[in-house]
CSV table of C-alpha atoms in Angstrom, one decimal:
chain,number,residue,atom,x,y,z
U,1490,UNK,CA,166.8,213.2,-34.3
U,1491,UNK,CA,169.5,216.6,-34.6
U,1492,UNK,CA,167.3,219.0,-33.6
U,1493,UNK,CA,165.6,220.9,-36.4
U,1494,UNK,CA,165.8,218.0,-38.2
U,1495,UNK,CA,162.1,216.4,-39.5
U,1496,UNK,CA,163.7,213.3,-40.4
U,1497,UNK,CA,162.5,210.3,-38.7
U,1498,UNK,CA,164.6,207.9,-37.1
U,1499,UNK,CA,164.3,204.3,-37.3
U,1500,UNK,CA,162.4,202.7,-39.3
U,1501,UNK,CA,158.5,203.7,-39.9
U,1502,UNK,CA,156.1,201.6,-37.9
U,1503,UNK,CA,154.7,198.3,-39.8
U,1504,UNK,CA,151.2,197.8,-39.5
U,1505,UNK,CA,149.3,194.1,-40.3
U,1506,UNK,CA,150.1,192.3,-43.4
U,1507,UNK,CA,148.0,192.7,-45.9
U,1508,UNK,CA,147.5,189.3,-47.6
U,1509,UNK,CA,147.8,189.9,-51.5
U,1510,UNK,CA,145.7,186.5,-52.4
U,1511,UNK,CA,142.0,186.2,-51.7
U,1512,UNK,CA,140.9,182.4,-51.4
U,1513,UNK,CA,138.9,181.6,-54.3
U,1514,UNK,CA,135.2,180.4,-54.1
U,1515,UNK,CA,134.8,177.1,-54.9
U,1516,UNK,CA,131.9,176.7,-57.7
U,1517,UNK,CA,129.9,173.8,-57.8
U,1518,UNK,CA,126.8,172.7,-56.3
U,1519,UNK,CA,126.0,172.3,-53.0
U,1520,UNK,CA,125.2,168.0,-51.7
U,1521,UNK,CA,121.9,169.1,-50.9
U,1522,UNK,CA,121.5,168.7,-55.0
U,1523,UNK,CA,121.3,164.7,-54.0
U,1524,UNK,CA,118.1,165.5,-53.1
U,1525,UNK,CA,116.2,166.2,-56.2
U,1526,UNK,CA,117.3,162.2,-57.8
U,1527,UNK,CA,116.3,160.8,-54.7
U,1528,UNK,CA,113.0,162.5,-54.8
U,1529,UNK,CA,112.3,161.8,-58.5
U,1530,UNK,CA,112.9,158.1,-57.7
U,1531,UNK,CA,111.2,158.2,-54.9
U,1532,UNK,CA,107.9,159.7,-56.8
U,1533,UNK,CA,108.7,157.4,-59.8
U,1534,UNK,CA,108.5,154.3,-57.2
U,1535,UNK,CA,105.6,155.2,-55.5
U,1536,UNK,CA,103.5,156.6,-58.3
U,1537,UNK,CA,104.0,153.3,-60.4
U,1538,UNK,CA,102.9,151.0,-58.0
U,1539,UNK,CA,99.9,153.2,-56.4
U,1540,UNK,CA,98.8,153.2,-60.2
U,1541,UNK,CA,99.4,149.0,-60.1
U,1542,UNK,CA,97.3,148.9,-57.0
U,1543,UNK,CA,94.7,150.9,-58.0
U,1544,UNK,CA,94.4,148.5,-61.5
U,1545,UNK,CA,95.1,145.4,-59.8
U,1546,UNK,CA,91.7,144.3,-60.3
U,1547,UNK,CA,91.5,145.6,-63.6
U,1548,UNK,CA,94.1,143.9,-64.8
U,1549,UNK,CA,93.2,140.4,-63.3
U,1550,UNK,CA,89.9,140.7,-65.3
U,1551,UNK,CA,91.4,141.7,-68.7
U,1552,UNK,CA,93.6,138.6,-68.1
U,1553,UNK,CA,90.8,136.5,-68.6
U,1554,UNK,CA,89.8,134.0,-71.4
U,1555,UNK,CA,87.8,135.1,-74.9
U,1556,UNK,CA,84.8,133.3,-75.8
U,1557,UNK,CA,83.1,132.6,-78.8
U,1558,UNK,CA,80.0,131.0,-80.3
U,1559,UNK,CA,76.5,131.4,-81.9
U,1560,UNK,CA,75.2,134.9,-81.0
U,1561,UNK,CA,71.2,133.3,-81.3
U,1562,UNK,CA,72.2,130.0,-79.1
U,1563,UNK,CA,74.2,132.3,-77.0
U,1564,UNK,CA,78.1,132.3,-76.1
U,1565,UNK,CA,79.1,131.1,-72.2
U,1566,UNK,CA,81.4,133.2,-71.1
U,1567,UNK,CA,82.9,134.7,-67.8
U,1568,UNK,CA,81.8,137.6,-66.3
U,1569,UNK,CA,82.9,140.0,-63.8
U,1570,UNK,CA,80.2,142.4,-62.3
U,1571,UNK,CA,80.8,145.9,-63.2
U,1572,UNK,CA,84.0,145.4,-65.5
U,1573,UNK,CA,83.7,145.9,-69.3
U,1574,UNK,CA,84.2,143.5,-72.2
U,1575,UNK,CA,84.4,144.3,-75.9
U,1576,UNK,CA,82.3,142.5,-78.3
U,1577,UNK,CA,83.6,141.0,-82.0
U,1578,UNK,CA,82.0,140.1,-85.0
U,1579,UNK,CA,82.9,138.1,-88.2
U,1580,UNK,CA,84.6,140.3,-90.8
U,1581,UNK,CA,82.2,141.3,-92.7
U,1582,UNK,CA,79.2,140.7,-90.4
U,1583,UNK,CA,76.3,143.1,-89.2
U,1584,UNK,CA,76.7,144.6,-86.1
U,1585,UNK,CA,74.2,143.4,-83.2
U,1586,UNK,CA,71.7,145.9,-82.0
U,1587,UNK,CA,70.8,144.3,-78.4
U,1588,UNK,CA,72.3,141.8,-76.4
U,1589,UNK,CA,71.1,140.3,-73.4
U,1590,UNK,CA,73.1,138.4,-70.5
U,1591,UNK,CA,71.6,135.3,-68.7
U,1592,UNK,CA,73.1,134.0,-65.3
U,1593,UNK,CA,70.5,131.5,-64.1
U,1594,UNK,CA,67.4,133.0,-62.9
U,1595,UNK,CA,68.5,136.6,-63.3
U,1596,UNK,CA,68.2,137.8,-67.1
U,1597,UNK,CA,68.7,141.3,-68.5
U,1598,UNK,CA,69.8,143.3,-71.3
U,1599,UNK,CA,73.2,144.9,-71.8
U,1600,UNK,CA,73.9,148.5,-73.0
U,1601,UNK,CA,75.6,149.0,-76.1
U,1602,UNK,CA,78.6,151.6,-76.1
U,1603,UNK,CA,81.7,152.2,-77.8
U,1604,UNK,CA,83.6,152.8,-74.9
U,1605,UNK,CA,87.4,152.2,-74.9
U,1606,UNK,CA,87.6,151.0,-78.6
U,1607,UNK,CA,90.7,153.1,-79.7
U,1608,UNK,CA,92.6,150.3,-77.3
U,1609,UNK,CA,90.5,146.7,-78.8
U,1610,UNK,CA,92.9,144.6,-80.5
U,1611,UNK,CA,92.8,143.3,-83.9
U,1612,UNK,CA,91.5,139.5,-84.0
U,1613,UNK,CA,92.0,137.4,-86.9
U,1614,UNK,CA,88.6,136.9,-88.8
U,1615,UNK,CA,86.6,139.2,-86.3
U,1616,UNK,CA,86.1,143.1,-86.2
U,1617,UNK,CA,84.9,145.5,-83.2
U,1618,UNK,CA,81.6,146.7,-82.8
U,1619,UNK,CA,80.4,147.5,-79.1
U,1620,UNK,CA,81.7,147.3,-75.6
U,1621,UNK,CA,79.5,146.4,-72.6
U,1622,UNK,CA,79.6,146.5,-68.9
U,1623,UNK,CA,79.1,143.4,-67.1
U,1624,UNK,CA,76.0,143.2,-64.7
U,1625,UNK,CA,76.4,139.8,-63.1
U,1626,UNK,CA,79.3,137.8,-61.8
U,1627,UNK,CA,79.7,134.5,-63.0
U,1628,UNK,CA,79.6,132.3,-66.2
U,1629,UNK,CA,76.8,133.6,-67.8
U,1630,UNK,CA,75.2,132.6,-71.3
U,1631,UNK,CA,75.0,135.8,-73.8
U,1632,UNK,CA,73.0,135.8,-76.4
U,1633,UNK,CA,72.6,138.9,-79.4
U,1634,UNK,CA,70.2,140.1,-82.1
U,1635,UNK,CA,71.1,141.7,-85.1
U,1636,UNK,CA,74.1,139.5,-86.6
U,1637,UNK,CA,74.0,135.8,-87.9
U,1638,UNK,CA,77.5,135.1,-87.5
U,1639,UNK,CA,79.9,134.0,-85.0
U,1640,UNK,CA,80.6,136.6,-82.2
U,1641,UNK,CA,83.7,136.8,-79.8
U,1642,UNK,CA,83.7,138.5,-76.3
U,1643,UNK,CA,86.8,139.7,-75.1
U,1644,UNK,CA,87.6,141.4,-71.7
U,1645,UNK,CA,88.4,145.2,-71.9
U,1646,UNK,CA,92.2,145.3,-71.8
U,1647,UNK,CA,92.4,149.0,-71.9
U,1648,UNK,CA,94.0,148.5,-68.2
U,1649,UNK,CA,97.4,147.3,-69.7
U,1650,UNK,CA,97.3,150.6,-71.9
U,1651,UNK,CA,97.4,152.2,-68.9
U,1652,UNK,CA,100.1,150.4,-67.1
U,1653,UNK,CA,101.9,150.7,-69.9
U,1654,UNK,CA,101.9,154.8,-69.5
U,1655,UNK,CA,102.4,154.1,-66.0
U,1656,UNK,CA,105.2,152.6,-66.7
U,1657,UNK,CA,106.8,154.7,-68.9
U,1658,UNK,CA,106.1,157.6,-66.9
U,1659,UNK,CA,107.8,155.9,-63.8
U,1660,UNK,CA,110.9,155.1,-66.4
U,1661,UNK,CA,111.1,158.6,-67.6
U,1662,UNK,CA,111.2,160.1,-64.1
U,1663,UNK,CA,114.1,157.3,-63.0
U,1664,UNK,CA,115.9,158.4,-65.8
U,1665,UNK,CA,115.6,161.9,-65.1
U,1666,UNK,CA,116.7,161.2,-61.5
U,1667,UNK,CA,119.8,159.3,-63.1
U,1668,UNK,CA,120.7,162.0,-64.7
U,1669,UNK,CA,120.5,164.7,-62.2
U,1670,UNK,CA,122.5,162.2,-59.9
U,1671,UNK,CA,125.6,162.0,-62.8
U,1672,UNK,CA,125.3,165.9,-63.5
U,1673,UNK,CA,125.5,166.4,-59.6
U,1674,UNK,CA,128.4,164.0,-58.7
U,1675,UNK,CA,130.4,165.7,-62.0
U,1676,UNK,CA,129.9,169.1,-61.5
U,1677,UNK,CA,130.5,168.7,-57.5
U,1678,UNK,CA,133.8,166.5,-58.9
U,1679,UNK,CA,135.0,168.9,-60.9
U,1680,UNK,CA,134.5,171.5,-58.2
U,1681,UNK,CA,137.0,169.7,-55.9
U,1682,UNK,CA,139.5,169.3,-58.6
U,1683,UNK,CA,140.0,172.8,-58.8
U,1684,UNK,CA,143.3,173.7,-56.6
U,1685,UNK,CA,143.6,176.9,-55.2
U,1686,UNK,CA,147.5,178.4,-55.7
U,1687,UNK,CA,149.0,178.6,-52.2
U,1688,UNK,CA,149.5,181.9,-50.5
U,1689,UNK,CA,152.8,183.7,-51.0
U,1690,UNK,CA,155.7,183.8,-48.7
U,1691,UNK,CA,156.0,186.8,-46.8
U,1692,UNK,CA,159.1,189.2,-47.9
């Protein structure tokens, strides 16, 4: 520079560009989201069937055949120890206040209840009127006092309500996993759709 001069020469140092974009942060959500379907199937699957197993023996029993007859000569019909079995009578009829179960040389009464009766079904001719637990295994002869008409015993179904639920429950859950699986895959979609405009060219 002329001397006294305070004008620089040349031309002022540069320092680092400074980039005038900042990348944008792409929104959407993270694959670890595939988790939550594939644990709501997961629970659906397993639940189901650990409810199935659990019933399994249920359900064979409610499976098996009605029986009908003369509640004073007695009705044959077969039993499963420890399972339950509604008890019908004509429309119309009295209602039997003891009933008794004979399987050859073992005889005894049977209790009474009204357990399970919101799930016996409607039979043509016949109406509900007590549920009882089976105490013997077997075809066994049962005989009741208290009604002159024809009775019908019918295994407790109350099991297939259940499975029903089950099943529903297990339905519900897949199709909750469905749709967090669709929402996922859109939103993560959409996410990687998004372009981000290109950095300018430095001047």
């Amino acid at each position: 520079m002329w001397p006294g001069s305070d004008l620089p020469t040349g031309s002022p140092p540069m320092g680092p560009a400074t980039p005038s974009w900042v990348p944008e942060r792409r929104v959407g959500p993270s694959a670890g989201w595939y988790v939550l379907p594939v644990v709501l199937l997961f629970v659906a699957l397993v639940g189901f069937f650990a409810v199935l197993a659990f019933l399994w023996d249920d359900s064979k029993v409610a499976d098996g055949p009605p029986a009908a007859g003369d509640p004073v000569v007695g009705v044959r019909v077969q039993l499963s120890e420890g399972y339950g079995y509604f008890l019908y009578v004509r429309t119309g009829g009295s209602s039997p206040y003891s009933c008794v179960v004979d399987l050859g040389e073992r005889s005894g009464p049977v209790r009474l209840t009204r357990k399970n009766s919101w799930s016996a079904t409607d039979r043509a001719g016949y109406r509900y009127t007590a549920t009882f637990l089976a105490p013997v295994s077997g075809t066994a002869r049962l005989t009741c006092k208290g009604t002159d008409g024809p009775i019908l015993v019918t295994p407790d179904d109350t099991v297939h309500g259940y499975l029903g639920f089950a099943l529903l429950a297990a339905l519900g859950l897949g199709g909750l996993a469905a749709l967090s699986f669709a929402v996922t895959l859109l939103r993560r979609g959409a996410a990687k759709r998004r372009t981000i405009a290109p950095p300018p060219y430095a001047r």
